[in-house]
Coordinates of C-alpha atoms and ligand atoms in Angstrom, one line a residue:
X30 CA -32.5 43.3 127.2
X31 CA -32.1 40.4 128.6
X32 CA -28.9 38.1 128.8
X33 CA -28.1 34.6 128.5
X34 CA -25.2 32.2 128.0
X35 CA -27.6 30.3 125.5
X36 CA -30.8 31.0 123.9
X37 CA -32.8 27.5 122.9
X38 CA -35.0 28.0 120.0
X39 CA -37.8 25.3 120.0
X40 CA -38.8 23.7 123.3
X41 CA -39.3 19.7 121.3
X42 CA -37.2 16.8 122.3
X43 CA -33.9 18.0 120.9
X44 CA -34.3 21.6 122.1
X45 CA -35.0 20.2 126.0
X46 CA -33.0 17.7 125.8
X47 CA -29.6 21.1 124.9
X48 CA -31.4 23.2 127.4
X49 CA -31.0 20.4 130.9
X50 CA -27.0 19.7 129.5
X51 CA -26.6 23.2 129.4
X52 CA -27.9 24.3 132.4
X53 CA -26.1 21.2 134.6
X54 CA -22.9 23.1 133.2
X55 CA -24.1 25.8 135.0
X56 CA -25.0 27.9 131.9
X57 CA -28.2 30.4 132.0
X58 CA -30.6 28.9 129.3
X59 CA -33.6 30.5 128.1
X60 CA -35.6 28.1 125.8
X61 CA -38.2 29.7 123.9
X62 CA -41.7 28.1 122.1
X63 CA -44.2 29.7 119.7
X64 CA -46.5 26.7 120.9
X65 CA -48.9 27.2 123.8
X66 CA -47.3 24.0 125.1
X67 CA -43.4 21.9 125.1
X68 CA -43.0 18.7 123.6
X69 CA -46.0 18.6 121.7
X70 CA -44.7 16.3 119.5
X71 CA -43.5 14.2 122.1
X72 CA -47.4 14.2 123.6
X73 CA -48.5 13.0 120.2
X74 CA -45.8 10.2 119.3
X75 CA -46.3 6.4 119.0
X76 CA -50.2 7.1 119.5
X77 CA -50.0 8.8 122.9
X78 CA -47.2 6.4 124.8
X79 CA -43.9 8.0 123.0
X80 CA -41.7 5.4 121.2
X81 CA -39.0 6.8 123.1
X82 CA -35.9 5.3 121.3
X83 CA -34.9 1.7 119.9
X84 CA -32.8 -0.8 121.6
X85 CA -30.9 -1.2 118.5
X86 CA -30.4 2.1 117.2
X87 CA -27.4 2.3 115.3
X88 CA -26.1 5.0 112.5
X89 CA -27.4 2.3 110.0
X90 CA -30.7 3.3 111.0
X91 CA -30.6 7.0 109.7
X92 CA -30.5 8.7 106.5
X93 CA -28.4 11.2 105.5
X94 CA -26.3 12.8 102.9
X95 CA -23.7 12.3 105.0
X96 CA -24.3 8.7 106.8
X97 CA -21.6 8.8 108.9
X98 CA -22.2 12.7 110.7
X99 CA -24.6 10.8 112.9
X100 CA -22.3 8.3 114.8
X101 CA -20.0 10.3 116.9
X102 CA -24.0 11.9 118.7
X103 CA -25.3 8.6 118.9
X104 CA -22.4 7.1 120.0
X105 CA -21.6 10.3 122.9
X106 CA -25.2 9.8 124.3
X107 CA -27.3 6.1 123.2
X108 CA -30.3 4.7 123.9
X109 CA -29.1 3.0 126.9
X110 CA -28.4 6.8 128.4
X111 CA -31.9 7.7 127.8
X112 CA -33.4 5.0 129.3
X113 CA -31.3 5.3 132.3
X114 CA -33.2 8.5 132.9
X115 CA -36.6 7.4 132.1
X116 CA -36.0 5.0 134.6
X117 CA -34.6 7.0 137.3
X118 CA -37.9 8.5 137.0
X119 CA -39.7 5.0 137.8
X120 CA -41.0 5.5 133.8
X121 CA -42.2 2.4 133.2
X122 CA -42.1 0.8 130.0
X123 CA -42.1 -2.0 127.5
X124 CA -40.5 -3.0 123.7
X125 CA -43.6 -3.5 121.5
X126 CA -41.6 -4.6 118.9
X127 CA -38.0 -4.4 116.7
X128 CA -36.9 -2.7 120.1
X129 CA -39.0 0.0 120.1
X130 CA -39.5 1.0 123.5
X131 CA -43.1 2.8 124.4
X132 CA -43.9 4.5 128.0
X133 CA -46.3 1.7 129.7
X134 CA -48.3 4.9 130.6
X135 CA -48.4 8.3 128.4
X136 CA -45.6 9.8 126.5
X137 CA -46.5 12.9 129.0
X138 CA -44.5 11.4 131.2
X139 CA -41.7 11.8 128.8
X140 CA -42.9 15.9 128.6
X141 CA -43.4 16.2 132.2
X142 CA -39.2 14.3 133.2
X143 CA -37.9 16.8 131.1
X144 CA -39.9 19.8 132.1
X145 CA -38.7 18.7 135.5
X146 CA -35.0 18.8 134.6
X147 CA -35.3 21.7 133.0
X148 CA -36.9 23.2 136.2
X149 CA -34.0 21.2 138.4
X150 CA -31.1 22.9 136.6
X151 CA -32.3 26.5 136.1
X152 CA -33.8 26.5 132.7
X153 CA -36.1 29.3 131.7
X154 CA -39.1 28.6 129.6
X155 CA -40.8 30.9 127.5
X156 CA -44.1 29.7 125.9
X157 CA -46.1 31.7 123.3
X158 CA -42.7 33.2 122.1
X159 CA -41.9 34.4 118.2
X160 CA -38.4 35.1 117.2
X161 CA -39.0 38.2 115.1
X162 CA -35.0 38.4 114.0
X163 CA -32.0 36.8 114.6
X164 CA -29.2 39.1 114.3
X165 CA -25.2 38.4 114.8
X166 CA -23.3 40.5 117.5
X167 CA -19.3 40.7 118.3
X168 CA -19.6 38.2 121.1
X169 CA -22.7 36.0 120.2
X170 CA -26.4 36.9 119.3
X171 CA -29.2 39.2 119.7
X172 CA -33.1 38.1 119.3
X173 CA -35.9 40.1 118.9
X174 CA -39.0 38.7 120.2
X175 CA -42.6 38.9 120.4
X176 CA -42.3 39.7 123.9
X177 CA -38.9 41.4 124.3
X178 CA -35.4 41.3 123.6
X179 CA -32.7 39.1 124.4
X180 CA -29.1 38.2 124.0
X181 CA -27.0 35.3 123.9
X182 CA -23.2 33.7 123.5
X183 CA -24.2 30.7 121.7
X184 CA -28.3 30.1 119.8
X185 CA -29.6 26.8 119.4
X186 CA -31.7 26.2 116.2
X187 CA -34.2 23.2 117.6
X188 CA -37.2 24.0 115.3
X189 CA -37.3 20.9 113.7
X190 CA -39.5 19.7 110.5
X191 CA -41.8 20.6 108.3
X192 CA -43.8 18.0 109.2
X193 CA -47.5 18.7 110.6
X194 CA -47.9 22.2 110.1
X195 CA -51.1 22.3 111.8
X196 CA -48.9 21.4 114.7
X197 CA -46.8 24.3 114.5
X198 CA -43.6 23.1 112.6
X199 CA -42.3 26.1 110.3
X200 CA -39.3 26.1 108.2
X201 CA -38.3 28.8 110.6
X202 CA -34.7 26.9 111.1
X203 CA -34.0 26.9 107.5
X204 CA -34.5 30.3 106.9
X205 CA -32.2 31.0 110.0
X206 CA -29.7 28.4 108.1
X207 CA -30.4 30.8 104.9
X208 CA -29.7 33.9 106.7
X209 CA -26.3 32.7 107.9
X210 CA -24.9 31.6 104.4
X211 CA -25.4 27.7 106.0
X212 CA -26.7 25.2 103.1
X213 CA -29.5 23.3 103.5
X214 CA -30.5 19.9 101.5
X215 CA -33.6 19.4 99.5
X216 CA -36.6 18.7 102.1
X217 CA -39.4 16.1 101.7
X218 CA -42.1 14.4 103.6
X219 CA -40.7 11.2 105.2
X220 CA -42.5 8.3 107.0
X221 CA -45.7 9.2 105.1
X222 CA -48.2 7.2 104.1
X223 CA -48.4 7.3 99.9
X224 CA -51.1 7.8 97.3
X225 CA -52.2 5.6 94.5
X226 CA -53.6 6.5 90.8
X227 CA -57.3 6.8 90.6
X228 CA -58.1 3.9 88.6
X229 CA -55.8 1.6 91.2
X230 CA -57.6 3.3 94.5
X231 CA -61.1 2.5 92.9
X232 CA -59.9 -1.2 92.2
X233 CA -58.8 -1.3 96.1
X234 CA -60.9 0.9 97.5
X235 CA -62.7 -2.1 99.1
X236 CA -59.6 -2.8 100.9
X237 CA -59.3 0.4 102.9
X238 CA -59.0 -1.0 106.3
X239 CA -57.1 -4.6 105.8
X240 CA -53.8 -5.1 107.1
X241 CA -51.5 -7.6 106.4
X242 CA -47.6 -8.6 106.9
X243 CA -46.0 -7.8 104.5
X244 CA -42.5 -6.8 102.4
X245 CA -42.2 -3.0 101.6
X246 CA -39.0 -2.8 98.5
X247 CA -37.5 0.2 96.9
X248 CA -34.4 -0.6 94.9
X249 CA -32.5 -2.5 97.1
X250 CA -34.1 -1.1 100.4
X251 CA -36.9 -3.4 101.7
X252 CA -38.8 -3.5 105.1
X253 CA -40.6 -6.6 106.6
X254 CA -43.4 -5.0 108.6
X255 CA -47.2 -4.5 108.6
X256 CA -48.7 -3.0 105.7
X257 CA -52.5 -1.5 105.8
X258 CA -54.6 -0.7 102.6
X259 CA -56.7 3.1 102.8
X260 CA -59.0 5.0 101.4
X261 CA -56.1 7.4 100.2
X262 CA -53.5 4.8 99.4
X263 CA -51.0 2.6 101.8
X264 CA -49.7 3.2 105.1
X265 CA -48.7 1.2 107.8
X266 CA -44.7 0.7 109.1
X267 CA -43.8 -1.1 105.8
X268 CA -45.5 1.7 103.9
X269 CA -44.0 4.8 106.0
X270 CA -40.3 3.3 105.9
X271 CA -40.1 2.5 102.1
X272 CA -41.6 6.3 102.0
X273 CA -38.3 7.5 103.5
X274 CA -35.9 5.6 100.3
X275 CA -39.0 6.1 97.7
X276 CA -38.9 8.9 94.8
X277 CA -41.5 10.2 92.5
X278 CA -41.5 8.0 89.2
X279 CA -39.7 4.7 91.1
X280 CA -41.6 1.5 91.4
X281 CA -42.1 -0.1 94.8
X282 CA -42.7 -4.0 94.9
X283 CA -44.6 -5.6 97.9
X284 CA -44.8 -8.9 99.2
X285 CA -47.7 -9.6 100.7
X286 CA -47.0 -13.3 101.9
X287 CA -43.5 -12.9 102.5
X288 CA -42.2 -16.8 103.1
X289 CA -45.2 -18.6 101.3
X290 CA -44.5 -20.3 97.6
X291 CA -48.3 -19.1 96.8
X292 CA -47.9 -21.3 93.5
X293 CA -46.7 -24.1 95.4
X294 CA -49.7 -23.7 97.5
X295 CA -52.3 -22.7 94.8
X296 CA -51.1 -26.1 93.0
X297 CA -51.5 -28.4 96.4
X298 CA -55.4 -26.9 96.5
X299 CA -55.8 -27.6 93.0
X300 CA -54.8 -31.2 93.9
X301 CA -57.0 -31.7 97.0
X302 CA -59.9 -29.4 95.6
X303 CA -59.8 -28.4 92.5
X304 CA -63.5 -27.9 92.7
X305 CA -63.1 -24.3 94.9
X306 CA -62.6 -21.1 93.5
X307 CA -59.3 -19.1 93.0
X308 CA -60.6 -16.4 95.7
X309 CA -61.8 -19.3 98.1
X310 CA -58.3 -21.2 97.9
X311 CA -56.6 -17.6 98.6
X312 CA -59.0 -16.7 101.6
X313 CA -56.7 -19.7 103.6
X314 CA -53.9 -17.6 103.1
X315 CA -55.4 -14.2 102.9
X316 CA -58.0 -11.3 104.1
X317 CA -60.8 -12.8 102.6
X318 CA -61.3 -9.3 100.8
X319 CA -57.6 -9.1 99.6
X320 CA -58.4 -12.6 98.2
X321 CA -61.2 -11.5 96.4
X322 CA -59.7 -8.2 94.8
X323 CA -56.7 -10.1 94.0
X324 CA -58.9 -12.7 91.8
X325 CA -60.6 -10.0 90.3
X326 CA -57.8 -7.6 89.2
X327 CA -56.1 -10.9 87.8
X328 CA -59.8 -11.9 86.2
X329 CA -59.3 -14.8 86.7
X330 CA -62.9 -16.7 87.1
X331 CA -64.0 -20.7 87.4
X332 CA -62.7 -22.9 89.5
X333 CA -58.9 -24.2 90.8
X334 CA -59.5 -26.7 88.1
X335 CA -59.6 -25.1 85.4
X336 CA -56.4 -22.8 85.8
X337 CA -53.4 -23.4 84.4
X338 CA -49.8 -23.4 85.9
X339 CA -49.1 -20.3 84.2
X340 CA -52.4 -18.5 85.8
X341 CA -51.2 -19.6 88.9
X342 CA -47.5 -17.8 88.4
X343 CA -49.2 -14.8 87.7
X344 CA -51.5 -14.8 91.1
X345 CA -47.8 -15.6 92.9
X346 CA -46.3 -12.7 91.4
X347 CA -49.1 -10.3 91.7
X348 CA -49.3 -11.7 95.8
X349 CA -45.5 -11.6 96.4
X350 CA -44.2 -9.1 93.6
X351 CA -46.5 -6.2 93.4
X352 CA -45.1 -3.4 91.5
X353 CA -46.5 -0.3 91.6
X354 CA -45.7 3.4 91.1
X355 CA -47.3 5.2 94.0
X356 CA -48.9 8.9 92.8
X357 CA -47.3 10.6 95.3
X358 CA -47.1 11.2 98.9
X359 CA -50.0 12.4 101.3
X360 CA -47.0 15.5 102.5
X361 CA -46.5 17.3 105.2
X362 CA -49.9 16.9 106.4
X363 CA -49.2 13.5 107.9
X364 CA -45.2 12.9 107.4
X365 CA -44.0 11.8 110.6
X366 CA -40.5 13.4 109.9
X367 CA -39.1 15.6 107.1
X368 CA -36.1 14.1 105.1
X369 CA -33.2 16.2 104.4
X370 CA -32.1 19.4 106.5
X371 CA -29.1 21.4 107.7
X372 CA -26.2 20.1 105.2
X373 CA -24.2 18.1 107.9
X374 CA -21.2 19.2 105.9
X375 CA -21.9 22.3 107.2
X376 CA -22.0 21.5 111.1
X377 CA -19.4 19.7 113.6
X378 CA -20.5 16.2 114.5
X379 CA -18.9 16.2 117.9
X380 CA -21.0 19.7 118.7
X381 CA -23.6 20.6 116.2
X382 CA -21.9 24.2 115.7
X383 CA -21.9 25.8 112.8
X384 CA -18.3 25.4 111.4
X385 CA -18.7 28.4 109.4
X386 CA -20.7 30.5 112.1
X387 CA -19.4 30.2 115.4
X388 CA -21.6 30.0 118.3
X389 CA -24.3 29.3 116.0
X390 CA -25.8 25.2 116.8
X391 CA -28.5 23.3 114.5
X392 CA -30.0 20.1 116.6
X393 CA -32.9 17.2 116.1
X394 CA -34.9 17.1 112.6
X395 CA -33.9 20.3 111.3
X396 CA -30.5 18.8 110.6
X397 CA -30.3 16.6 107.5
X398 CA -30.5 13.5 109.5
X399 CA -34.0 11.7 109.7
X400 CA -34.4 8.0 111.4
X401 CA -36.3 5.1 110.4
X402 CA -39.6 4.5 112.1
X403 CA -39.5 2.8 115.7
X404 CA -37.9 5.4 118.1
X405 CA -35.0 6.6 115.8
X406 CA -36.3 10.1 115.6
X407 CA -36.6 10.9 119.3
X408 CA -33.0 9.0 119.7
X409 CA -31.5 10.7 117.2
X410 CA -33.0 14.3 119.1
X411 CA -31.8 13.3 122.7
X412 CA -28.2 12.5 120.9
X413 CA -28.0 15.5 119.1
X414 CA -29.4 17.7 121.7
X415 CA -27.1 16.3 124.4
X416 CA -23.6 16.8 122.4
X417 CA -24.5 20.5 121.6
X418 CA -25.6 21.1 125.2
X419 CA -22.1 19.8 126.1
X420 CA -20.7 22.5 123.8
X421 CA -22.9 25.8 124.1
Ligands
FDA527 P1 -39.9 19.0 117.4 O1 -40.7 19.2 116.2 O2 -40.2 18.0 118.4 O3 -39.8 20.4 118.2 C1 -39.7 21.6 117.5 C2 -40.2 22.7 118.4 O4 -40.0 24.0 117.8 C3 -41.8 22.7 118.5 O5 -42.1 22.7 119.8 C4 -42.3 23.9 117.7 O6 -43.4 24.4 118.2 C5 -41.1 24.8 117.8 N1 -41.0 25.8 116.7 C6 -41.1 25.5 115.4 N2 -40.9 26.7 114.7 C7 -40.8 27.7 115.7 C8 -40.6 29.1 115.6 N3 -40.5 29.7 114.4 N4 -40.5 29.8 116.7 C9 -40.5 29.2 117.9 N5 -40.7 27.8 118.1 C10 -40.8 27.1 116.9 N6 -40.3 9.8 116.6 C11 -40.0 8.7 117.4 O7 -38.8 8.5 117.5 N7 -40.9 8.0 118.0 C12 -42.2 8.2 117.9 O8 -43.1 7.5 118.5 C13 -42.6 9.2 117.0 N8 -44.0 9.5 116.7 C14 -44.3 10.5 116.0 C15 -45.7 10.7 115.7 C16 -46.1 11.8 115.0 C17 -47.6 12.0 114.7 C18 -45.1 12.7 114.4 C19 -45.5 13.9 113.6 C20 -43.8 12.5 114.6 C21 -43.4 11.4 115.4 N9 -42.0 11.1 115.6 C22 -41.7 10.0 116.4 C23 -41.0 12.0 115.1 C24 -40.5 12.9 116.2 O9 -41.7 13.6 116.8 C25 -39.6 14.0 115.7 O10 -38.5 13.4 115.0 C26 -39.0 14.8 116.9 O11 -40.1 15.4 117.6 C27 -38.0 15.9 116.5 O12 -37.6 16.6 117.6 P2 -37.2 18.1 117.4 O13 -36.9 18.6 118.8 O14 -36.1 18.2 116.5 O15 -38.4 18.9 116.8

């Protein structure tokens, strides 16, 4: 059997992140992986160059049932920490936009500094690696695994979402959560692109591919980013935050020319041409083939001339105050997060531990606490992973 101060259970950004803190205190750390590979997640994000954190994360930024469990992490290790040690490795890097901050390079660069810390302070990395049970001892814990045994004073639950299954994400951390009496809050795809009715997808199906600016709103939530039409639904950063607020049955409104009167400017083309058609006077603000579908779906036909002031409301609100109930959700499948978690009430927010099972430590996106898009996520694991590794 083997012995270690701590046993990690997940080698992903929050899990690697508690192992290095750990082991610089000079505890032995095993971290352990079912994956063939650590960080996979991390090799995947922001389309292969990692949106690493946010300039401006804040606990605003972060949905929970708790919103203020997340501060005292965020506020113990921030963004400026982390990129301190992206660029003590000579990471370079660049804010794309809304101060998200992407790896000039390849988000393995963000894999590869933290397998090297890991290496530099004596962590142990087992890959390939079940947890078969999880059982409580006098003085701390004893795993069985696919490839042995071990034991451990304090275990680290770093198994994150369910999102991506085909990835490798299991709900193994909330069935350790179950085992040890610790509650766990109602999980659901988050960031996620959402469906539409069948009738509505055939009316835009000709859309699949436009993108435009646009305002995302959910009750009194809204987001100002892109917005892209598919052949499932909507997507795009507009889409994916609002997904985070929306629930099954609510009404989401979009503007899609957020900042333009389009009556005011539907009635000065009237005036200077009345002669064009709705579609071609929309095309000037417009994707010529959102102009078009937005013309038909209002059938409205003939030319600027002939419509009245009313018509021309209607085509402003159906531009700028789209409300539609989404079907659903496309899942798991492609949520880039899972909301809900690890009932914060539950855990300390200066350590992570288990208040009710000591020794025991729940970190990253298995905990109830899920970020907005634009680095939030991966901020939110470093901060998390970094106070418990000051604790274990
Ligand atoms: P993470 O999921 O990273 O790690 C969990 C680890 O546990 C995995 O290695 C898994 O194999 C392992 N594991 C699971 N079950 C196990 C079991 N039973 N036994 C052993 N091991 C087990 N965020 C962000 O801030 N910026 C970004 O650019 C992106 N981009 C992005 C793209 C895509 C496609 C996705 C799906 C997600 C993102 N995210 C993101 C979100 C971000 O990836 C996520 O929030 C963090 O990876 C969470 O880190 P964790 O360490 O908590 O879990």
């Amino acid at each position: 059997m083997d012995q270690f101060d701590v046993v990690v259970i997940g080698a992903g950004a929050a899990g690697m992140m508690c192992a290095i803190e750990a082991g610089k205190r000079g505890r032995s750390v095993l971290i352990l992986d079912h994956a063939a590979a650590p960080g996979e997640k991390i090799r995947i994000s922001g389309g292969g160059r990692c949106n690493f954190t946010n300039l401006h994360a804040a606990p605003a930024n972060y949905i929970s049932g708790n919103p203020s469990f997340c501060i005292s992490a965020l506020r113990r290790y921030t963004q400026r920490d982390f990129i301190a040690l992206v660029e003590s490795y000579r990471i370079a890097y660049h804010e794309k936009t809304l101060g998200q901050l992407f790896c000039d390079g390849s988000s393995r660069q963000i894999v590869d500094l933290l397998l090297t810390e890991m290496k530099r302070h004596g962590v142990e990395l087992s890959l390939r690696t079940s947890v078969e049970q999880v059982e409580k001892t006098p003085d701390g814990f004893r795993l069985r695994l696919s490839n042995g045994e071990a034991q451990c004073r304090s275990l680290v639950i770093a198994t994150g979402g369910k999102s991506i299954p085909k990835m490798g994400a299991t709900g193994f951390g909330y069935d350790v959560a179950a085992q040890f009496g610790v509650s766990v809050t109602e999980t659901r795809p988050a960031l996620v692109p959402l469906t539409l009715e069948p009738n509505m997808l055939e009316r835009l199906k000709p859309l699949a591919g436009v993108a435009v600016d646009a305002v995302a709103a959910c009750g009194k939530t809204r987001f100002p980013e892109a917005m892209l039409f598919t052949h499932r639904g909507l997507s795009g950063p507009a889409i994916l935050q609002i997904s985070s607020y929306w629930r099954e049955g609510a009404e989401i409104t979009l503007t899609m020319l957020p900042g333009t009167d389009v009556f005011e400017a539907l009635r000065a083309a009237r005036a200077q041409n009345g002669r064009q058609a709705l579609h071609t006077a929309l095309s000037a603000l417009l994707p010529k083939r959102l102009a078009q579908v937005v013309a038909e779906t209002e059938n409205v036909t003939g030319n600027l001339a002939d419509l009245s002031d009313k018509t021309l409301r209607r085509i402003d609100e159906a531009i700028n105050q789209w409300r539609f109930k989404p079907a659903g959700s496309e899942g798991y499948r492609t949520a880039e997060v899972t909301l809900g978690g690890v009932d914060t009430r539950e855990l300390d927010s200066k350590t992570m531990e288990a208040k009710s099972v000591p020794g025991l430590f729940f970190i990253g996106e298995v905990v109830d606490v899920t970020g907005w898009l634009g680095g939030y996520n991966f901020q939110w694991a470093w901060s998390s992973g970094w106070s418990a590794g000051q604790a274990v």
